[in-house]
Amino acid sequence: ACGGGMRAVEIANVAFGTRGARAFANTLKRETSTITSFTLSSCNIGPLGVAAIGESLASNVSLKELFLDCVMGYDYNNDHNDNDDDYERRNSQMDDSDDEHDDNDDESNDHDVGIIALSKGLQSNQNSLLCDLKLHKIHIGDRGAMALSEALRSKNCSLERLELRENNLGCRIGIKHICSAVATGRLVGLELRSNELTGARCVAEMLKTCLLQELILMDNGLNNLDTKRIVEGLLLGAAKLRLLDLSYNKIGNIGAVALGRVLKSRIGLKLKLYDNRVKSVGIERIDHGMRFGRSWYIGVDEDD
């Protein structure tokens, strides 16, 4: 679904604010829109700008790739008007009595306004072609993550790949909802790079039932125990991973021994372990699994 010709729009380092985002959103809403790839990077459109882009997804039938990177800077152009209050009222309705909500997540509430609107857009369009969504450095809070998980469960959601890089998801309830949705959804690619996921058991649980082919868990502080849980999920699960990237974590020899078991049973699995704490003993176990299962790995630190 993501193949075919692309008409790309890519804008970076232009602080055009909420008003500029709404102008682009209006373009995406048009039936005549032929834009298939849309990227905004460091454009300071703010939560309400993200909300505008999100609302356009409800009617767009051309977009296949959407990439929003570091766009949550405040809009200093004083673009606020009466419509801003409408956005907040429409997109911030959540159940305050939800006992799963993290009370310390208040600082991300404004950011979640945009993510909630985007999630609603993903659920509203049964003719959507959007299959690749990248949300980097958006500061997704628990409410935004929960809304995004609802979108992933929607029959109208056409996403195949999702990137949530550097969003400080941590081990709160939001990442649990996302993993739960992926576990029963149609995603084949998921990137959770740099989200401080140490101790996040939900990732391992997700692997028991999901359909993922690529999983990127770089730079999450994952240790040996986290690795053993991930291995257990892989060995018990249905995921047909072709790529597992665990680079820039804290995985040592114990984790490497566990990964060797996966390599024995997964033909053609590419395992990346750049900049971890694996030494010679762990390398031997990985190498044995690689030869046994015809899998392969890249980038393991050698002993000094």
Short mmCIF file of N, CA, C and O in Angstrom, two decimals, residues 123-235:
data_model
loop_
_atom_site.label_atom_id
_atom_site.label_comp_id
_atom_site.label_asym_id
_atom_site.label_seq_id
_atom_site.Cartn_x
_atom_site.Cartn_y
_atom_site.Cartn_z
N GLN A 123 -8.91 7.56 12.78
CA GLN A 123 -10.05 6.65 12.95
C GLN A 123 -11.23 7.00 12.04
O GLN A 123 -12.13 6.17 11.86
N SER A 124 -11.22 8.21 11.49
CA SER A 124 -12.43 8.73 10.84
C SER A 124 -12.51 8.50 9.34
O SER A 124 -13.54 8.79 8.74
N ASN A 125 -11.44 8.02 8.74
CA ASN A 125 -11.38 7.98 7.27
C ASN A 125 -11.22 6.55 6.77
O ASN A 125 -10.13 5.99 6.80
N GLN A 126 -12.29 5.98 6.28
CA GLN A 126 -12.23 4.61 5.80
C GLN A 126 -11.54 4.48 4.44
O GLN A 126 -11.22 3.38 3.99
N ASN A 127 -11.28 5.64 3.79
CA ASN A 127 -10.59 5.64 2.50
C ASN A 127 -9.14 6.10 2.61
O ASN A 127 -8.49 6.35 1.60
N SER A 128 -8.64 6.20 3.83
CA SER A 128 -7.28 6.68 4.03
C SER A 128 -6.24 5.72 3.44
O SER A 128 -6.41 4.50 3.49
N LEU A 129 -5.17 6.31 2.87
CA LEU A 129 -4.04 5.53 2.36
C LEU A 129 -2.81 5.65 3.25
O LEU A 129 -1.76 5.10 2.93
N LEU A 130 -2.94 6.38 4.37
CA LEU A 130 -1.79 6.65 5.23
C LEU A 130 -1.29 5.36 5.86
O LEU A 130 -1.98 4.71 6.63
N CYS A 131 -0.07 4.98 5.51
CA CYS A 131 0.48 3.73 6.04
C CYS A 131 1.76 3.93 6.85
O CYS A 131 2.21 3.01 7.52
N ASP A 132 2.34 5.13 6.81
CA ASP A 132 3.61 5.37 7.49
C ASP A 132 3.49 6.67 8.29
O ASP A 132 3.36 7.75 7.72
N LEU A 133 3.50 6.57 9.63
CA LEU A 133 3.36 7.73 10.51
C LEU A 133 4.58 7.82 11.41
O LEU A 133 4.90 6.87 12.13
N LYS A 134 5.25 8.98 11.36
CA LYS A 134 6.44 9.21 12.18
C LYS A 134 6.19 10.43 13.06
O LYS A 134 5.96 11.52 12.56
N LEU A 135 6.23 10.22 14.36
CA LEU A 135 6.05 11.29 15.33
C LEU A 135 7.28 11.33 16.22
O LEU A 135 7.42 10.54 17.16
N HIS A 136 8.21 12.24 15.91
CA HIS A 136 9.46 12.34 16.64
C HIS A 136 9.47 13.59 17.52
O HIS A 136 9.11 14.68 17.07
N LYS A 137 9.87 13.43 18.76
CA LYS A 137 10.02 14.56 19.69
C LYS A 137 8.73 15.39 19.80
O LYS A 137 8.76 16.62 19.77
N ILE A 138 7.61 14.70 19.94
CA ILE A 138 6.32 15.37 20.03
C ILE A 138 5.88 15.49 21.50
O ILE A 138 4.90 16.14 21.81
N HIS A 139 6.60 14.83 22.40
CA HIS A 139 6.26 14.85 23.83
C HIS A 139 4.87 14.29 24.07
O HIS A 139 3.98 14.96 24.60
N ILE A 140 4.66 13.05 23.69
CA ILE A 140 3.36 12.41 23.83
C ILE A 140 3.13 12.02 25.29
O ILE A 140 3.90 11.26 25.87
N GLY A 141 2.06 12.54 25.87
CA GLY A 141 1.68 12.19 27.23
C GLY A 141 0.79 10.97 27.25
O GLY A 141 0.46 10.37 26.21
N ASP A 142 0.36 10.59 28.44
CA ASP A 142 -0.46 9.39 28.58
C ASP A 142 -1.78 9.50 27.83
O ASP A 142 -2.25 8.55 27.21
N ARG A 143 -2.41 10.68 27.89
CA ARG A 143 -3.70 10.84 27.20
C ARG A 143 -3.52 10.74 25.69
O ARG A 143 -4.34 10.13 24.99
N GLY A 144 -2.45 11.33 25.17
CA GLY A 144 -2.19 11.23 23.74
C GLY A 144 -1.89 9.81 23.33
O GLY A 144 -2.34 9.33 22.29
N ALA A 145 -1.10 9.10 24.15
CA ALA A 145 -0.76 7.70 23.84
C ALA A 145 -2.00 6.82 23.87
O ALA A 145 -2.16 5.92 23.03
N MET A 146 -2.88 7.06 24.82
CA MET A 146 -4.11 6.27 24.89
C MET A 146 -5.00 6.53 23.68
O MET A 146 -5.60 5.61 23.13
N ALA A 147 -5.06 7.79 23.25
CA ALA A 147 -5.85 8.11 22.05
C ALA A 147 -5.24 7.45 20.82
O ALA A 147 -5.96 6.92 19.96
N LEU A 148 -3.92 7.46 20.75
CA LEU A 148 -3.24 6.84 19.62
C LEU A 148 -3.49 5.33 19.60
O LEU A 148 -3.66 4.73 18.53
N SER A 149 -3.55 4.72 20.76
CA SER A 149 -3.82 3.28 20.82
C SER A 149 -5.23 2.97 20.32
O SER A 149 -5.46 1.94 19.67
N GLU A 150 -6.18 3.86 20.60
CA GLU A 150 -7.54 3.67 20.09
C GLU A 150 -7.56 3.74 18.58
O GLU A 150 -8.29 3.00 17.91
N ALA A 151 -6.75 4.64 18.02
CA ALA A 151 -6.67 4.74 16.56
C ALA A 151 -6.10 3.47 15.95
O ALA A 151 -6.58 2.99 14.92
N LEU A 152 -5.08 2.90 16.59
CA LEU A 152 -4.47 1.68 16.07
C LEU A 152 -5.46 0.51 16.07
O LEU A 152 -5.34 -0.41 15.25
N ARG A 153 -6.42 0.56 16.96
CA ARG A 153 -7.42 -0.52 17.02
C ARG A 153 -8.57 -0.32 16.02
O ARG A 153 -9.34 -1.24 15.78
N SER A 154 -8.65 0.87 15.46
CA SER A 154 -9.77 1.18 14.57
C SER A 154 -9.66 0.42 13.25
O SER A 154 -8.59 0.30 12.67
N LYS A 155 -10.79 -0.04 12.74
CA LYS A 155 -10.80 -0.74 11.45
C LYS A 155 -10.48 0.20 10.31
O LYS A 155 -10.10 -0.25 9.22
N ASN A 156 -10.63 1.50 10.53
CA ASN A 156 -10.33 2.48 9.49
C ASN A 156 -8.85 2.86 9.44
O ASN A 156 -8.42 3.49 8.47
N CYS A 157 -8.10 2.51 10.46
CA CYS A 157 -6.68 2.87 10.51
C CYS A 157 -5.90 2.01 9.53
O CYS A 157 -5.92 0.77 9.61
N SER A 158 -5.19 2.65 8.60
CA SER A 158 -4.46 1.93 7.56
C SER A 158 -2.96 1.87 7.82
O SER A 158 -2.20 1.43 6.96
N LEU A 159 -2.53 2.27 9.01
CA LEU A 159 -1.09 2.32 9.30
C LEU A 159 -0.44 0.95 9.24
O LEU A 159 -0.99 -0.04 9.72
N GLU A 160 0.74 0.92 8.63
CA GLU A 160 1.58 -0.27 8.62
C GLU A 160 2.85 -0.08 9.44
O GLU A 160 3.39 -1.04 9.99
N ARG A 161 3.31 1.17 9.51
CA ARG A 161 4.53 1.48 10.26
C ARG A 161 4.31 2.72 11.12
O ARG A 161 3.72 3.69 10.68
N LEU A 162 4.82 2.65 12.34
CA LEU A 162 4.67 3.75 13.29
C LEU A 162 6.00 3.98 13.98
O LEU A 162 6.63 3.06 14.51
N GLU A 163 6.45 5.25 13.98
CA GLU A 163 7.67 5.64 14.68
C GLU A 163 7.32 6.66 15.75
O GLU A 163 6.70 7.67 15.47
N LEU A 164 7.71 6.37 16.99
CA LEU A 164 7.46 7.26 18.12
C LEU A 164 8.79 7.58 18.81
O LEU A 164 8.96 7.35 20.00
N ARG A 165 9.71 8.13 18.06
CA ARG A 165 11.07 8.36 18.56
C ARG A 165 11.13 9.56 19.49
O ARG A 165 10.54 10.60 19.24
N GLU A 166 11.84 9.38 20.61
CA GLU A 166 12.14 10.47 21.56
C GLU A 166 10.88 11.19 22.03
O GLU A 166 10.74 12.39 21.89
N ASN A 167 9.98 10.42 22.63
CA ASN A 167 8.75 10.99 23.16
C ASN A 167 8.59 10.83 24.66
O ASN A 167 7.53 11.11 25.22
N ASN A 168 9.65 10.32 25.33
CA ASN A 168 9.62 10.18 26.79
C ASN A 168 8.41 9.38 27.28
O ASN A 168 7.77 9.75 28.27
N LEU A 169 8.10 8.32 26.58
CA LEU A 169 6.94 7.51 26.95
C LEU A 169 7.13 6.81 28.28
O LEU A 169 6.18 6.57 29.02
N GLY A 170 8.38 6.43 28.58
CA GLY A 170 8.67 5.79 29.85
C GLY A 170 7.89 4.51 30.05
O GLY A 170 7.52 3.82 29.11
N CYS A 171 7.64 4.19 31.31
CA CYS A 171 6.90 2.96 31.64
C CYS A 171 5.51 3.29 32.18
O CYS A 171 4.96 2.55 33.00
N ARG A 172 4.96 4.40 31.74
CA ARG A 172 3.65 4.81 32.22
C ARG A 172 2.54 4.07 31.46
O ARG A 172 2.78 3.25 30.60
N ILE A 173 1.32 4.43 31.78
CA ILE A 173 0.17 3.71 31.24
C ILE A 173 0.05 3.90 29.73
O ILE A 173 -0.48 3.04 29.02
N GLY A 174 0.54 5.02 29.20
CA GLY A 174 0.42 5.30 27.78
C GLY A 174 1.09 4.25 26.91
O GLY A 174 0.49 3.74 25.95
N ILE A 175 2.33 3.89 27.23
CA ILE A 175 3.05 2.90 26.43
C ILE A 175 2.39 1.53 26.56
O ILE A 175 2.39 0.73 25.61
N LYS A 176 1.78 1.26 27.70
CA LYS A 176 1.08 -0.01 27.87
C LYS A 176 -0.11 -0.10 26.92
O LYS A 176 -0.36 -1.15 26.33
N HIS A 177 -0.83 1.00 26.75
CA HIS A 177 -1.96 1.00 25.83
C HIS A 177 -1.49 0.85 24.38
O HIS A 177 -2.11 0.14 23.58
N ILE A 178 -0.40 1.51 24.03
CA ILE A 178 0.12 1.41 22.66
C ILE A 178 0.55 -0.02 22.37
O ILE A 178 0.22 -0.60 21.32
N CYS A 179 1.29 -0.62 23.29
CA CYS A 179 1.75 -2.00 23.08
C CYS A 179 0.57 -2.97 23.00
O CYS A 179 0.58 -3.91 22.19
N SER A 180 -0.44 -2.73 23.81
CA SER A 180 -1.63 -3.58 23.76
C SER A 180 -2.31 -3.48 22.40
O SER A 180 -2.78 -4.49 21.85
N ALA A 181 -2.38 -2.27 21.85
CA ALA A 181 -3.01 -2.09 20.54
C ALA A 181 -2.19 -2.74 19.44
O ALA A 181 -2.73 -3.37 18.52
N VAL A 182 -0.86 -2.62 19.51
CA VAL A 182 0.01 -3.24 18.51
C VAL A 182 -0.09 -4.76 18.58
O VAL A 182 -0.04 -5.45 17.56
N ALA A 183 -0.28 -5.27 19.78
CA ALA A 183 -0.35 -6.72 19.99
C ALA A 183 -1.48 -7.36 19.21
O ALA A 183 -1.39 -8.53 18.80
N THR A 184 -2.54 -6.62 18.97
CA THR A 184 -3.70 -7.18 18.27
C THR A 184 -3.97 -6.46 16.95
O THR A 184 -5.01 -6.70 16.33
N GLY A 185 -3.03 -5.62 16.52
CA GLY A 185 -3.24 -4.81 15.33
C GLY A 185 -2.52 -5.33 14.10
O GLY A 185 -2.06 -6.47 14.06
N ARG A 186 -2.39 -4.45 13.10
CA ARG A 186 -1.84 -4.84 11.81
C ARG A 186 -0.46 -4.25 11.52
O ARG A 186 0.07 -4.41 10.43
N LEU A 187 0.13 -3.55 12.49
CA LEU A 187 1.44 -2.94 12.26
C LEU A 187 2.49 -3.99 11.95
O LEU A 187 2.54 -5.05 12.59
N VAL A 188 3.36 -3.67 10.98
CA VAL A 188 4.49 -4.55 10.68
C VAL A 188 5.81 -3.89 11.07
O VAL A 188 6.85 -4.56 11.13
N GLY A 189 5.79 -2.58 11.35
CA GLY A 189 7.00 -1.89 11.77
C GLY A 189 6.71 -0.94 12.91
O GLY A 189 5.75 -0.17 12.87
N LEU A 190 7.54 -0.98 13.97
CA LEU A 190 7.36 -0.12 15.13
C LEU A 190 8.73 0.35 15.63
O LEU A 190 9.63 -0.46 15.85
N GLU A 191 8.88 1.66 15.77
CA GLU A 191 10.10 2.22 16.35
C GLU A 191 9.75 2.97 17.63
O GLU A 191 8.90 3.86 17.63
N LEU A 192 10.44 2.60 18.72
CA LEU A 192 10.25 3.24 20.02
C LEU A 192 11.59 3.75 20.54
O LEU A 192 11.85 3.74 21.75
N ARG A 193 12.42 4.23 19.68
CA ARG A 193 13.76 4.67 20.06
C ARG A 193 13.72 5.82 21.07
O ARG A 193 12.92 6.74 20.96
N SER A 194 14.61 5.72 22.08
CA SER A 194 14.82 6.80 23.06
C SER A 194 13.54 7.20 23.78
O SER A 194 13.10 8.34 23.74
N ASN A 195 12.95 6.22 24.49
CA ASN A 195 11.74 6.48 25.26
C ASN A 195 11.84 6.02 26.71
O ASN A 195 10.82 5.96 27.40
N GLU A 196 13.05 5.66 27.16
CA GLU A 196 13.26 5.28 28.55
C GLU A 196 12.35 4.12 28.96
O GLU A 196 11.56 4.23 29.91
N LEU A 197 12.46 3.02 28.27
CA LEU A 197 11.55 1.89 28.46
C LEU A 197 12.09 0.81 29.39
O LEU A 197 11.58 -0.31 29.39
N THR A 198 13.12 1.12 30.19
CA THR A 198 13.64 0.14 31.14
C THR A 198 12.52 -0.39 32.03
O THR A 198 11.79 0.39 32.65
N GLY A 199 12.38 -1.71 32.06
CA GLY A 199 11.36 -2.32 32.90
C GLY A 199 9.97 -2.38 32.29
O GLY A 199 9.03 -2.81 32.95
N ALA A 200 9.85 -1.98 31.04
CA ALA A 200 8.53 -1.98 30.39
C ALA A 200 8.17 -3.39 29.92
O ALA A 200 8.48 -3.79 28.80
N ARG A 201 7.50 -4.14 30.75
CA ARG A 201 7.15 -5.52 30.43
C ARG A 201 6.17 -5.60 29.28
O ARG A 201 6.06 -6.63 28.62
N CYS A 202 5.44 -4.52 29.04
CA CYS A 202 4.41 -4.54 28.00
C CYS A 202 5.01 -4.78 26.61
O CYS A 202 4.33 -5.32 25.73
N VAL A 203 6.27 -4.40 26.40
CA VAL A 203 6.92 -4.64 25.10
C VAL A 203 7.06 -6.13 24.86
O VAL A 203 6.76 -6.64 23.78
N ALA A 204 7.51 -6.85 25.89
CA ALA A 204 7.65 -8.30 25.77
C ALA A 204 6.30 -8.97 25.59
O ALA A 204 6.16 -9.91 24.79
N GLU A 205 5.28 -8.50 26.31
CA GLU A 205 3.94 -9.07 26.16
C GLU A 205 3.41 -8.85 24.76
O GLU A 205 2.76 -9.72 24.18
N MET A 206 3.68 -7.69 24.19
CA MET A 206 3.24 -7.37 22.84
C MET A 206 3.77 -8.37 21.82
O MET A 206 3.06 -8.77 20.88
N LEU A 207 5.01 -8.81 22.02
CA LEU A 207 5.65 -9.70 21.06
C LEU A 207 5.01 -11.09 21.01
O LEU A 207 5.24 -11.84 20.06
N LYS A 208 4.22 -11.43 21.99
CA LYS A 208 3.60 -12.75 22.03
C LYS A 208 2.47 -12.91 21.01
O LYS A 208 2.15 -14.03 20.62
N THR A 209 1.90 -11.78 20.58
CA THR A 209 0.75 -11.88 19.67
C THR A 209 0.81 -10.95 18.46
O THR A 209 -0.04 -11.06 17.57
N CYS A 210 1.76 -10.03 18.41
CA CYS A 210 1.77 -9.03 17.34
C CYS A 210 2.25 -9.60 16.01
O CYS A 210 2.76 -10.73 15.94
N LEU A 211 2.12 -8.81 14.94
CA LEU A 211 2.54 -9.21 13.60
C LEU A 211 3.77 -8.46 13.12
O LEU A 211 4.08 -8.44 11.93
N LEU A 212 4.50 -7.86 14.05
CA LEU A 212 5.64 -7.03 13.69
C LEU A 212 6.72 -7.80 12.94
O LEU A 212 7.02 -8.95 13.26
N GLN A 213 7.30 -7.12 11.95
CA GLN A 213 8.47 -7.63 11.24
C GLN A 213 9.73 -6.83 11.58
O GLN A 213 10.83 -7.33 11.43
N GLU A 214 9.54 -5.59 12.03
CA GLU A 214 10.66 -4.74 12.42
C GLU A 214 10.33 -4.07 13.75
O GLU A 214 9.26 -3.49 13.91
N LEU A 215 11.28 -4.14 14.70
CA LEU A 215 11.10 -3.51 16.00
C LEU A 215 12.40 -2.80 16.38
O LEU A 215 13.45 -3.43 16.49
N ILE A 216 12.32 -1.49 16.56
CA ILE A 216 13.48 -0.67 16.91
C ILE A 216 13.34 -0.22 18.36
O ILE A 216 12.41 0.52 18.69
N LEU A 217 14.27 -0.67 19.20
CA LEU A 217 14.25 -0.33 20.62
C LEU A 217 15.58 0.30 21.04
O LEU A 217 16.03 0.12 22.18
N MET A 218 16.20 1.04 20.18
CA MET A 218 17.48 1.67 20.45
C MET A 218 17.38 2.67 21.60
O MET A 218 16.36 3.33 21.77
N ASP A 219 18.46 2.76 22.39
CA ASP A 219 18.62 3.83 23.37
C ASP A 219 17.44 3.95 24.32
O ASP A 219 16.84 5.00 24.48
N ASN A 220 17.12 2.84 24.99
CA ASN A 220 16.05 2.84 25.97
C ASN A 220 16.51 2.40 27.35
O ASN A 220 15.68 2.18 28.23
N GLY A 221 17.82 2.25 27.54
CA GLY A 221 18.33 1.81 28.83
C GLY A 221 18.01 0.37 29.15
O GLY A 221 18.03 -0.03 30.33
N LEU A 222 17.71 -0.44 28.14
CA LEU A 222 17.34 -1.84 28.37
C LEU A 222 18.52 -2.63 28.95
O LEU A 222 19.64 -2.53 28.46
N ASN A 223 18.25 -3.44 29.96
CA ASN A 223 19.29 -4.23 30.61
C ASN A 223 19.10 -5.72 30.33
O ASN A 223 18.27 -6.10 29.49
N ASN A 224 19.83 -6.55 31.05
CA ASN A 224 19.75 -7.99 30.81
C ASN A 224 18.36 -8.55 31.10
O ASN A 224 17.86 -9.40 30.36
N LEU A 225 17.74 -8.08 32.19
CA LEU A 225 16.41 -8.57 32.53
C LEU A 225 15.40 -8.18 31.46
O LEU A 225 14.55 -8.99 31.06
N ASP A 226 15.47 -6.94 31.00
CA ASP A 226 14.58 -6.52 29.91
C ASP A 226 14.77 -7.39 28.69
O ASP A 226 13.80 -7.78 28.02
N THR A 227 16.02 -7.70 28.37
CA THR A 227 16.33 -8.51 27.20
C THR A 227 15.77 -9.91 27.33
O THR A 227 15.20 -10.47 26.37
N LYS A 228 15.90 -10.51 28.51
CA LYS A 228 15.37 -11.85 28.73
C LYS A 228 13.85 -11.88 28.55
O LYS A 228 13.29 -12.83 28.00
N ARG A 229 13.19 -10.82 28.99
CA ARG A 229 11.73 -10.75 28.81
C ARG A 229 11.37 -10.64 27.33
O ARG A 229 10.40 -11.25 26.86
N ILE A 230 12.13 -9.82 26.61
CA ILE A 230 11.88 -9.67 25.17
C ILE A 230 12.09 -11.00 24.46
O ILE A 230 11.31 -11.39 23.58
N VAL A 231 13.14 -11.71 24.83
CA VAL A 231 13.41 -13.02 24.24
C VAL A 231 12.27 -13.99 24.52
O VAL A 231 11.83 -14.73 23.63
N GLU A 232 11.79 -13.98 25.75
CA GLU A 232 10.66 -14.86 26.09
C GLU A 232 9.45 -14.55 25.23
O GLU A 232 8.76 -15.45 24.74
N GLY A 233 9.17 -13.24 25.04
CA GLY A 233 8.05 -12.86 24.20
C GLY A 233 8.21 -13.33 22.77
O GLY A 233 7.25 -13.78 22.14
N LEU A 234 9.45 -13.24 22.27
CA LEU A 234 9.71 -13.68 20.90
C LEU A 234 9.58 -15.19 20.75
O LEU A 234 9.03 -15.68 19.76
N LEU A 235 10.08 -15.92 21.72
CA LEU A 235 10.05 -17.38 21.63
C LEU A 235 8.63 -17.93 21.77
O LEU A 235 8.30 -18.97 21.19
#
